[in-house]
Amino acid sequence: MLRNGILGLWCLLSALPTSFTAAAAAAAAVDERPNIVFILTDDQDVHMSGLEHMALTRKYLQDKGTSFERHYCTVSICCPSRVNIWTGQLSHNTNVTAVHPPYGGYPKFIQNGYNDKHLAYWLQQSGYNTYYTGKMYNGQTTKNYDKPAIKGYNESDLLLDPLTYQYYDFAATRNAGPVRNVGGEYSPDFTAKTAYEFLDLALRNGHDGARRPFFLTVAPIAPHCEGSGPTGRPPQAADRHKDLYKDYRIPRNTSNFNPDSPSGVSWVRDLEQMNDTVMDFNDEYQRQRLRSLQSVDEMVEQVVLRLEEAGVLDNTHIFYTSDNGYHIGQHRLHPGKMLGFEEDIRVPLVWRGPGVPEGHTRQSATSHSDLAPTIMRIAGLSYDDREFDGAPLELEEETTRRREHVGIEFWGTALAESMWSVGAGGYNGTYPKNTYKGLRIEAEKYGLYYSVWCTRESELDPGQMNNLLATHPEDDAPPTSIITSRPLQRLVDRLDALTLVLKSCKGSTCTHPWRALHPEGEVESLLDAMDSRYDGFYEGQPKVSFDECAPGYLVGVEGPQEHDVYHGRGQELRRNADEDDDWSFWL
Ligand SMILES: *[C@@H]1O[C@H](CO)[C@@H](O)[C@H](O)[C@H]1NC(C)=O
Ligand SMILES: *[C@@H]1O[C@H](CO)[C@@H](O)[C@H](O)[C@H]1NC(C)=O
Ligand SMILES: *[C@@H]1O[C@H](CO)[C@@H](O)[C@H](O)[C@H]1NC(C)=O
Ligand SMILES: *[C@@H]1O[C@H](CO)[C@@H](O)[C@H](O)[C@H]1NC(C)=O
Ligand SMILES: *[C@@H]1O[C@H](CO)[C@@H](O)[C@H](O)[C@H]1NC(C)=O
């Protein structure tokens, strides 16, 4: 086969006039940069172990690559998160903060000037052939998909709203051509089939004498629910997977599963404990999610085998991740996302490729903001001048201290995706007052979540089940000295200051927020910042706050925007002799 290819090229070249032969030879300057395949699932969590049920993905990607075990989305909802992935910018910078206009969706992405400012566009400009199949953005509809069409792709086949989340009856557009209504095909299989077609094209286009590397994104809708919001139903499975996982149940042995006492703040506090009817429904919901992922699992194998057969696997990077996570039953929550709980923000990330250690795991806190810069670096492109809010993922053991923070954000209303949410607790499956700023810290010796809500509540919660800052009247007074033997407020002051920096950061301030507070570089981590010499500085910082619960990013109601900078003089408090540093709680 290879011989025929070379022979074919030779015949073609020798048949051309000499001047053309020279031109072809010049064009044949082979671009050896690696290919990139990006597999993006929809709403796949880490905690209910979907990836563990994907034997082929484990075999072909996890065992052959590196898994980032503390990888987070920065905004737990599809479209804003995808915009974060493809632009490398946080939602407060893209201002695409929702799934529909006026605050989000495809029209907002276009309106905010991103159609020629995203990864595929840059890769294509640099000589990559680019392909996308599956769901791209919410709000990309049968009416607006070509007004204008997405730029940056040589070939695309996109699922369109309002039928994106129909597993067997959906609408798609090939290269922004007329809408096709597809009936009777299973959506994740359709996406897979198109992926193979694009892969064939990419391989062919890459071997026409002027080799071009390719960037292929495969974005099936699995395991997203069928439909959306309170009328959403469990996803559908392909016929061949219908009988799997009959005995599966959502793990009951996590402390946050349908707990006896409520958790969280704002509307989460009001949720009722779920009864057996609802829990049975939820178990089947999760079974369907796992079944729907089996189609994705088969696709992963096919993609790898096809790359191998074409002899390019060794020069191809493959990424596997999800736009955001998912909860079902944890914290008494009906199926859904949009919160700052681990279930919602932690997502799988596996990376296989040349030079990527096999069967390894990484523990640094990483986020979706890091993916675009990572891929830019793989493609040999400059990423410093793109205003990325992340940095390329590190594969080596970190020589310096690892990054431990991820800023989390959300605006507007949360939705449950289950009929059982309607009526429960007096809600109808939509939960206003879901605007918050969060901070995930994952260090070697400590991990916690801090958040400030538009309801003027805040959370500090190592395990997210015991809010140390609960202000609900029925709660016991918050303990003052659980984390260190120093007052809890000292820690809260640091966390709040870090959140203040991250909630409006740009560029390297997002990856190195402590430097914004301590420009001389003496503070690189929360632990460094806990030094009591900074107590006065942190106590005096403006505090993160909201004037109201807005549906989008309205800076005017988001409290202070500027933080103080440490300059060493007059900012110390006298050290309290009782306040010994004791971090044993975290160990
Ligand atoms: C974000 O977009 C909304 C809707 O267009 C607008 O009202 C708001 O002012 C924007 N926020 C920023 C910070 O630009
Ligand atoms: C892909 O698109 C780019 C930009 O339009 C173009 O230069 C390149 O030739 C296209 N590749 C193929 C295989 O058509
Ligand atoms: C929960 O149960 C599963 C399955 O029995 C087990 O693998 C896991 O380790 C348990 N987790 C905890 C936190 O006990
Ligand atoms: C279980 O809870 C749901 C939702 O609150 C409620 O509608 C239903 O009636 C309950 N079922 C039983 C058997 O109590
Ligand atoms: C739920 O109730 C709110 C008002 O509380 C209303 O604005 C919204 O349209 C309702 N949503 C649904 C899905 O019924």
XYZ file of C-alpha atoms in Angstrom, residues 86-89 114 116-119 121-123 125-126 372-373 376 381-390 506-508:
30
model
C -10.897 26.518 22.820
C -9.853 30.074 23.645
C -7.702 29.314 26.687
C -9.426 32.200 28.431
C -13.865 34.874 19.063
C -10.949 34.029 14.615
C -9.500 33.716 18.104
C -9.600 30.047 18.971
C -7.366 27.037 18.852
C -8.319 28.694 13.789
C -4.734 29.281 14.919
C -3.723 25.716 14.091
C -3.506 29.284 10.005
C -0.233 27.595 10.887
C -5.067 25.477 24.397
C -1.562 26.556 25.465
C -0.128 25.391 20.861
C 3.353 27.809 18.046
C 3.989 30.713 20.330
C 1.490 30.788 23.151
C 2.824 33.670 25.197
C 1.166 36.368 23.138
C -2.331 34.883 23.121
C -3.474 36.127 26.503
C -4.066 32.599 27.687
C -5.263 32.285 31.263
C -3.510 28.925 31.616
C -5.960 37.830 33.037
C -3.005 35.959 31.589
C -0.149 35.046 33.889
